[in-house]
Amino acid sequence: GKCSKVIGGYDFVNNDNDPFDDNGHGTHIAGIIASTDSKIRGIAPGANIVSIKIFNESGEGDSDDLISAIDWCVNSASNFNISVISMSLGSDELFYSHCDIDDPLLTSSIANAIDKKITVVAAAGNSGNFKGVSSPACITNVIAVGSSAKNDEISSFSDKWKLPMLFAPGDNIISTVPDGDCALCEPSGYKIFSGTSMAAPHVAAAAALL
C-alpha cells in the first residue's frame, strides 16, 4: 500500500505508521488534490499527501481520533511542510451557526492549526439541508465547503448555511481508488463519486497552490 505521494502519516485506528486506506474514500479525496495522471489530474499535482487514518474500513470514527489527527498535523507541520488540512468528514448533527462551544477540544486543536498557519478545510455535509452544516465545518476559522454541479447550481444533496462558505465541484467527480477495488471503476483505477467530500479537496488543493 505504498505510494510515493504519501510522505508521512499515522493510522489512529490500528495505532501504527501505515495509514493504508481500506475504505477507498480517502484515496478518492487524495486524487482530487494531487493526482499526477495525465488524463485525470489533481488540482495541485505537485503537492504531497500526509495521510492520517481515523476511520475504519466502514468509514466510521470518532471525535477523539479526529482531535489526535489534527494535533499530529500541528506537531508534524514543520517536518512535512503541512500547509493545509482537508477533512472530508462530518457529524450527523447539523449546526446553524458556529459550533465552537459544542466541542471545545476539537475547536482548540483547530485553533492550534490556524496558529501554525495551516489552512483548515471541511466538507459541509450531504443531507441537503439549506440551513445548517456538520461539524467540524461549523467551527470558526474552518473553511466550510459545499458542493456545486456542472451548471454552477448548488448540488441538491449539499448542506449550506447563512454564514460564509465556499462551493466547489462535488457532483460526479472522477478520481483515484485503491488497487484491488476496481470492479466498478471507470476507467481502471478510478471511480465517480458525488458529495461535499469531493468538493472540500478542490478548495484544499487551491489553498495549497496559493
PDB file of C-alpha atoms in Angstrom:
ATOM      1  CA  GLY A   1       0.000   0.000   0.000  1.00  0.00           C
ATOM      2  CA  LYS A   2       2.956   2.371  -0.521  1.00  0.00           C
ATOM      3  CA  CYS A   3       2.688   5.485  -2.655  1.00  0.00           C
ATOM      4  CA  SER A   4       5.475   7.988  -3.234  1.00  0.00           C
ATOM      5  CA  LYS A   5       2.924  10.815  -2.980  1.00  0.00           C
ATOM      6  CA  VAL A   6       2.261   9.916   0.669  1.00  0.00           C
ATOM      7  CA  ILE A   7       5.294  11.258   2.510  1.00  0.00           C
ATOM      8  CA  GLY A   8       4.079  10.546   6.036  1.00  0.00           C
ATOM      9  CA  GLY A   9       1.130   9.927   8.280  1.00  0.00           C
ATOM     10  CA  TYR A  10      -0.360   7.804  11.021  1.00  0.00           C
ATOM     11  CA  ASP A  11      -3.164   5.279  11.484  1.00  0.00           C
ATOM     12  CA  PHE A  12      -5.141   6.068  14.652  1.00  0.00           C
ATOM     13  CA  VAL A  13      -7.492   3.136  14.022  1.00  0.00           C
ATOM     14  CA  ASN A  14      -4.758   0.490  14.187  1.00  0.00           C
ATOM     15  CA  ASN A  15      -2.175   2.637  16.002  1.00  0.00           C
ATOM     16  CA  ASP A  16       0.644   2.192  13.520  1.00  0.00           C
ATOM     17  CA  ASN A  17       2.598   4.188  10.939  1.00  0.00           C
ATOM     18  CA  ASP A  18       0.847   2.656   7.903  1.00  0.00           C
ATOM     19  CA  PRO A  19      -2.315   4.700   7.194  1.00  0.00           C
ATOM     20  CA  PHE A  20      -3.427   2.329   4.420  1.00  0.00           C
ATOM     21  CA  ASP A  21      -6.875   3.197   3.040  1.00  0.00           C
ATOM     22  CA  ASP A  22      -9.064   0.087   3.388  1.00  0.00           C
ATOM     23  CA  ASN A  23     -12.256   2.047   2.604  1.00  0.00           C
ATOM     24  CA  GLY A  24     -11.414   3.944  -0.607  1.00  0.00           C
ATOM     25  CA  HIS A  25     -12.906   7.312   0.352  1.00  0.00           C
ATOM     26  CA  GLY A  26      -9.598   8.898   1.359  1.00  0.00           C
ATOM     27  CA  THR A  27      -7.818   7.780  -1.818  1.00  0.00           C
ATOM     28  CA  HIS A  28     -10.539   9.420  -3.910  1.00  0.00           C
ATOM     29  CA  ILE A  29     -10.031  12.678  -1.970  1.00  0.00           C
ATOM     30  CA  ALA A  30      -6.237  12.470  -2.305  1.00  0.00           C
ATOM     31  CA  GLY A  31      -6.526  12.039  -6.074  1.00  0.00           C
ATOM     32  CA  ILE A  32      -8.677  15.151  -6.403  1.00  0.00           C
ATOM     33  CA  ILE A  33      -5.905  17.053  -4.651  1.00  0.00           C
ATOM     34  CA  ALA A  34      -2.735  15.581  -6.087  1.00  0.00           C
ATOM     35  CA  SER A  35      -3.215  13.007  -8.874  1.00  0.00           C
ATOM     36  CA  THR A  36      -0.453  13.233 -11.498  1.00  0.00           C
ATOM     37  CA  ASP A  37      -2.370  11.166 -14.085  1.00  0.00           C
ATOM     38  CA  SER A  38      -2.174  12.895 -17.480  1.00  0.00           C
ATOM     39  CA  LYS A  39      -5.929  12.463 -18.138  1.00  0.00           C
ATOM     40  CA  ILE A  40      -7.343  12.735 -14.619  1.00  0.00           C
ATOM     41  CA  ARG A  41      -5.079  15.298 -12.976  1.00  0.00           C
ATOM     42  CA  GLY A  42      -5.480  16.677  -9.482  1.00  0.00           C
ATOM     43  CA  ILE A  43      -5.867  20.375  -8.734  1.00  0.00           C
ATOM     44  CA  ALA A  44      -2.372  20.527  -7.176  1.00  0.00           C
ATOM     45  CA  PRO A  45      -0.458  17.661  -8.842  1.00  0.00           C
ATOM     46  CA  GLY A  46       2.821  18.820  -7.334  1.00  0.00           C
ATOM     47  CA  ALA A  47       1.524  18.537  -3.766  1.00  0.00           C
ATOM     48  CA  ASN A  48       2.493  15.737  -1.420  1.00  0.00           C
ATOM     49  CA  ILE A  49      -0.003  13.971   0.852  1.00  0.00           C
ATOM     50  CA  VAL A  50       0.272  13.309   4.569  1.00  0.00           C
ATOM     51  CA  SER A  51      -2.353  10.655   5.289  1.00  0.00           C
ATOM     52  CA  ILE A  52      -3.987  10.411   8.703  1.00  0.00           C
ATOM     53  CA  LYS A  53      -6.376   7.472   9.079  1.00  0.00           C
ATOM     54  CA  ILE A  54      -9.075   7.896  11.719  1.00  0.00           C
ATOM     55  CA  PHE A  55     -11.896   5.899  10.102  1.00  0.00           C
ATOM     56  CA  ASN A  56     -12.210   2.120   9.946  1.00  0.00           C
ATOM     57  CA  GLU A  57     -12.929   0.179   6.756  1.00  0.00           C
ATOM     58  CA  SER A  58     -16.639   1.001   7.127  1.00  0.00           C
ATOM     59  CA  GLY A  59     -15.925   4.739   7.229  1.00  0.00           C
ATOM     60  CA  GLU A  60     -16.708   5.133  10.926  1.00  0.00           C
ATOM     61  CA  GLY A  61     -14.648   7.017  13.508  1.00  0.00           C
ATOM     62  CA  ASP A  62     -14.856   9.303  16.494  1.00  0.00           C
ATOM     63  CA  SER A  63     -14.077  12.846  17.564  1.00  0.00           C
ATOM     64  CA  ASP A  64     -11.175  11.833  19.825  1.00  0.00           C
ATOM     65  CA  ASP A  65      -9.246  10.399  16.875  1.00  0.00           C
ATOM     66  CA  LEU A  66     -10.056  13.486  14.796  1.00  0.00           C
ATOM     67  CA  ILE A  67      -8.545  15.669  17.517  1.00  0.00           C
ATOM     68  CA  SER A  68      -5.487  13.388  17.644  1.00  0.00           C
ATOM     69  CA  ALA A  69      -5.132  13.642  13.870  1.00  0.00           C
ATOM     70  CA  ILE A  70      -5.223  17.435  13.861  1.00  0.00           C
ATOM     71  CA  ASP A  71      -2.759  17.551  16.766  1.00  0.00           C
ATOM     72  CA  TRP A  72      -0.469  15.175  14.842  1.00  0.00           C
ATOM     73  CA  CYS A  73      -0.526  17.546  11.856  1.00  0.00           C
ATOM     74  CA  VAL A  74       0.213  20.558  14.062  1.00  0.00           C
ATOM     75  CA  ASN A  75       3.104  18.784  15.787  1.00  0.00           C
ATOM     76  CA  SER A  76       4.489  17.492  12.470  1.00  0.00           C
ATOM     77  CA  ALA A  77       3.823  20.620  10.405  1.00  0.00           C
ATOM     78  CA  SER A  78       7.452  21.702  10.122  1.00  0.00           C
ATOM     79  CA  ASN A  79       8.690  18.134   9.418  1.00  0.00           C
ATOM     80  CA  PHE A  80       6.391  17.686   6.417  1.00  0.00           C
ATOM     81  CA  ASN A  81       5.708  21.319   5.441  1.00  0.00           C
ATOM     82  CA  ILE A  82       1.982  20.852   6.153  1.00  0.00           C
ATOM     83  CA  SER A  83       0.108  23.902   4.895  1.00  0.00           C
ATOM     84  CA  VAL A  84      -3.461  22.599   4.529  1.00  0.00           C
ATOM     85  CA  ILE A  85      -5.675  20.131   6.428  1.00  0.00           C
ATOM     86  CA  SER A  86      -8.530  18.756   4.300  1.00  0.00           C
ATOM     87  CA  MET A  87     -11.348  16.980   6.156  1.00  0.00           C
ATOM     88  CA  SER A  88     -13.953  15.136   4.096  1.00  0.00           C
ATOM     89  CA  LEU A  89     -15.939  14.015   7.104  1.00  0.00           C
ATOM     90  CA  GLY A  90     -18.721  15.300   9.308  1.00  0.00           C
ATOM     91  CA  SER A  91     -21.184  14.795  12.113  1.00  0.00           C
ATOM     92  CA  ASP A  92     -24.755  13.521  11.894  1.00  0.00           C
ATOM     93  CA  GLU A  93     -25.877  16.616  13.784  1.00  0.00           C
ATOM     94  CA  LEU A  94     -26.102  19.867  11.842  1.00  0.00           C
ATOM     95  CA  PHE A  95     -25.327  23.328  13.221  1.00  0.00           C
ATOM     96  CA  TYR A  96     -26.959  26.590  12.162  1.00  0.00           C
ATOM     97  CA  SER A  97     -24.231  28.877  13.495  1.00  0.00           C
ATOM     98  CA  HIS A  98     -20.669  28.484  14.754  1.00  0.00           C
ATOM     99  CA  CYS A  99     -20.419  25.425  16.990  1.00  0.00           C
ATOM    100  CA  ASP A 100     -17.157  26.067  18.878  1.00  0.00           C
ATOM    101  CA  ILE A 101     -18.854  25.766  22.262  1.00  0.00           C
ATOM    102  CA  ASP A 102     -20.231  22.315  21.389  1.00  0.00           C
ATOM    103  CA  ASP A 103     -16.797  20.710  21.015  1.00  0.00           C
ATOM    104  CA  PRO A 104     -14.180  22.862  22.777  1.00  0.00           C
ATOM    105  CA  LEU A 105     -11.358  20.307  22.455  1.00  0.00           C
ATOM    106  CA  LEU A 106     -11.786  19.981  18.691  1.00  0.00           C
ATOM    107  CA  THR A 107     -12.115  23.766  18.415  1.00  0.00           C
ATOM    108  CA  SER A 108      -8.874  24.187  20.371  1.00  0.00           C
ATOM    109  CA  SER A 109      -6.983  21.732  18.128  1.00  0.00           C
ATOM    110  CA  ILE A 110      -8.193  23.568  15.020  1.00  0.00           C
ATOM    111  CA  ALA A 111      -7.191  26.916  16.555  1.00  0.00           C
ATOM    112  CA  ASN A 112      -3.689  25.498  17.104  1.00  0.00           C
ATOM    113  CA  ALA A 113      -3.543  24.527  13.425  1.00  0.00           C
ATOM    114  CA  ILE A 114      -4.592  28.032  12.377  1.00  0.00           C
ATOM    115  CA  ASP A 115      -1.880  29.450  14.666  1.00  0.00           C
ATOM    116  CA  LYS A 116       0.617  27.294  12.731  1.00  0.00           C
ATOM    117  CA  LYS A 117      -0.566  28.980   9.504  1.00  0.00           C
ATOM    118  CA  ILE A 118      -2.319  25.777   8.402  1.00  0.00           C
ATOM    119  CA  THR A 119      -5.467  26.328   6.321  1.00  0.00           C
ATOM    120  CA  VAL A 120      -8.275  24.069   7.601  1.00  0.00           C
ATOM    121  CA  VAL A 121     -10.972  22.931   5.150  1.00  0.00           C
ATOM    122  CA  ALA A 122     -14.006  20.711   5.849  1.00  0.00           C
ATOM    123  CA  ALA A 123     -16.941  19.287   3.905  1.00  0.00           C
ATOM    124  CA  ALA A 124     -20.281  20.896   4.785  1.00  0.00           C
ATOM    125  CA  GLY A 125     -22.310  17.656   4.735  1.00  0.00           C
ATOM    126  CA  ASN A 126     -24.640  15.794   2.398  1.00  0.00           C
ATOM    127  CA  SER A 127     -28.106  15.871   3.951  1.00  0.00           C
ATOM    128  CA  GLY A 128     -29.476  18.522   1.581  1.00  0.00           C
ATOM    129  CA  ASN A 129     -30.160  20.921   4.435  1.00  0.00           C
ATOM    130  CA  PHE A 130     -30.046  24.562   3.380  1.00  0.00           C
ATOM    131  CA  LYS A 131     -29.865  25.945   6.925  1.00  0.00           C
ATOM    132  CA  GLY A 132     -27.034  24.041   8.617  1.00  0.00           C
ATOM    133  CA  VAL A 133     -23.671  22.322   8.165  1.00  0.00           C
ATOM    134  CA  SER A 134     -21.996  19.485  10.028  1.00  0.00           C
ATOM    135  CA  SER A 135     -19.022  19.587  12.396  1.00  0.00           C
ATOM    136  CA  PRO A 136     -16.121  20.379  12.006  1.00  0.00           C
ATOM    137  CA  ALA A 137     -17.226  22.635   9.111  1.00  0.00           C
ATOM    138  CA  CYS A 138     -19.214  24.703  11.634  1.00  0.00           C
ATOM    139  CA  ILE A 139     -16.156  25.644  13.707  1.00  0.00           C
ATOM    140  CA  THR A 140     -14.824  29.213  13.445  1.00  0.00           C
ATOM    141  CA  ASN A 141     -11.794  29.512  11.117  1.00  0.00           C
ATOM    142  CA  VAL A 142     -12.660  26.295   9.268  1.00  0.00           C
ATOM    143  CA  ILE A 143     -13.489  26.857   5.596  1.00  0.00           C
ATOM    144  CA  ALA A 144     -16.843  25.107   5.112  1.00  0.00           C
ATOM    145  CA  VAL A 145     -17.229  23.733   1.581  1.00  0.00           C
ATOM    146  CA  GLY A 146     -20.471  22.818  -0.150  1.00  0.00           C
ATOM    147  CA  SER A 147     -20.902  21.063  -3.489  1.00  0.00           C
ATOM    148  CA  SER A 148     -21.764  22.626  -6.828  1.00  0.00           C
ATOM    149  CA  ALA A 149     -22.781  20.871 -10.032  1.00  0.00           C
ATOM    150  CA  LYS A 150     -21.511  21.474 -13.577  1.00  0.00           C
ATOM    151  CA  ASN A 151     -24.222  24.120 -14.128  1.00  0.00           C
ATOM    152  CA  ASP A 152     -22.859  26.035 -11.101  1.00  0.00           C
ATOM    153  CA  GLU A 153     -26.042  25.342  -9.134  1.00  0.00           C
ATOM    154  CA  ILE A 154     -25.682  24.143  -5.548  1.00  0.00           C
ATOM    155  CA  SER A 155     -25.965  20.341  -5.509  1.00  0.00           C
ATOM    156  CA  SER A 156     -29.300  19.141  -4.144  1.00  0.00           C
ATOM    157  CA  PHE A 157     -27.535  16.958  -1.550  1.00  0.00           C
ATOM    158  CA  SER A 158     -25.220  19.709  -0.294  1.00  0.00           C
ATOM    159  CA  ASP A 159     -25.688  21.288   3.121  1.00  0.00           C
ATOM    160  CA  LYS A 160     -25.273  25.042   3.399  1.00  0.00           C
ATOM    161  CA  TRP A 161     -25.883  27.795   5.949  1.00  0.00           C
ATOM    162  CA  LYS A 162     -26.233  31.575   6.153  1.00  0.00           C
ATOM    163  CA  LEU A 163     -22.623  32.113   7.283  1.00  0.00           C
ATOM    164  CA  PRO A 164     -19.751  32.486   4.780  1.00  0.00           C
ATOM    165  CA  MET A 165     -18.698  29.295   2.980  1.00  0.00           C
ATOM    166  CA  LEU A 166     -17.307  28.211  -0.370  1.00  0.00           C
ATOM    167  CA  PHE A 167     -18.694  25.913  -3.045  1.00  0.00           C
ATOM    168  CA  ALA A 168     -16.645  23.713  -5.360  1.00  0.00           C
ATOM    169  CA  PRO A 169     -17.292  20.841  -7.781  1.00  0.00           C
ATOM    170  CA  GLY A 170     -18.671  17.808  -5.944  1.00  0.00           C
ATOM    171  CA  ASP A 171     -21.087  16.269  -8.442  1.00  0.00           C
ATOM    172  CA  ASN A 172     -19.910  13.185 -10.384  1.00  0.00           C
ATOM    173  CA  ILE A 173     -16.200  13.654  -9.719  1.00  0.00           C
ATOM    174  CA  ILE A 174     -13.828  11.022 -11.109  1.00  0.00           C
ATOM    175  CA  SER A 175     -10.733  10.250  -9.049  1.00  0.00           C
ATOM    176  CA  THR A 176      -8.418   7.523  -7.796  1.00  0.00           C
ATOM    177  CA  VAL A 177      -9.414   4.429  -5.807  1.00  0.00           C
ATOM    178  CA  PRO A 178      -7.156   1.864  -4.111  1.00  0.00           C
ATOM    179  CA  ASP A 179      -5.768  -1.009  -6.190  1.00  0.00           C
ATOM    180  CA  GLY A 180      -7.905  -4.122  -5.963  1.00  0.00           C
ATOM    181  CA  ASP A 181     -11.126  -2.115  -5.598  1.00  0.00           C
ATOM    182  CA  CYS A 182     -11.863  -1.784  -9.291  1.00  0.00           C
ATOM    183  CA  ALA A 183     -14.962  -3.850 -10.083  1.00  0.00           C
ATOM    184  CA  LEU A 184     -16.886  -0.659 -10.872  1.00  0.00           C
ATOM    185  CA  CYS A 185     -14.041   1.571 -11.996  1.00  0.00           C
ATOM    186  CA  GLU A 186     -14.291   3.995 -14.890  1.00  0.00           C
ATOM    187  CA  PRO A 187     -11.564   3.691 -16.237  1.00  0.00           C
ATOM    188  CA  SER A 188      -9.424   1.140 -14.385  1.00  0.00           C
ATOM    189  CA  GLY A 189      -8.217   2.529 -11.052  1.00  0.00           C
ATOM    190  CA  TYR A 190     -10.811   5.314 -10.930  1.00  0.00           C
ATOM    191  CA  LYS A 191     -14.389   5.791  -9.761  1.00  0.00           C
ATOM    192  CA  ILE A 192     -17.003   8.528  -9.902  1.00  0.00           C
ATOM    193  CA  PHE A 193     -18.410   9.762  -6.589  1.00  0.00           C
ATOM    194  CA  SER A 194     -20.513  12.748  -5.540  1.00  0.00           C
ATOM    195  CA  GLY A 195     -20.557  14.636  -2.256  1.00  0.00           C
ATOM    196  CA  THR A 196     -19.241  17.604  -0.342  1.00  0.00           C
ATOM    197  CA  SER A 197     -16.382  15.177   0.385  1.00  0.00           C
ATOM    198  CA  MET A 198     -15.336  15.690  -3.244  1.00  0.00           C
ATOM    199  CA  ALA A 199     -15.806  19.485  -3.056  1.00  0.00           C
ATOM    200  CA  ALA A 200     -13.628  20.108   0.015  1.00  0.00           C
ATOM    201  CA  PRO A 201     -10.377  18.812  -1.557  1.00  0.00           C
ATOM    202  CA  HIS A 202     -10.876  21.126  -4.564  1.00  0.00           C
ATOM    203  CA  VAL A 203     -10.681  24.048  -2.114  1.00  0.00           C
ATOM    204  CA  ALA A 204      -7.867  22.495  -0.069  1.00  0.00           C
ATOM    205  CA  ALA A 205      -5.804  21.953  -3.205  1.00  0.00           C
ATOM    206  CA  ALA A 206      -6.400  25.510  -4.374  1.00  0.00           C
ATOM    207  CA  ALA A 207      -5.214  26.685  -0.945  1.00  0.00           C
ATOM    208  CA  ALA A 208      -2.099  24.522  -1.314  1.00  0.00           C
ATOM    209  CA  LEU A 209      -1.374  26.167  -4.675  1.00  0.00           C
ATOM    210  CA  LEU A 210      -1.776  29.628  -3.113  1.00  0.00           C
TER     211      LEU A 210
END
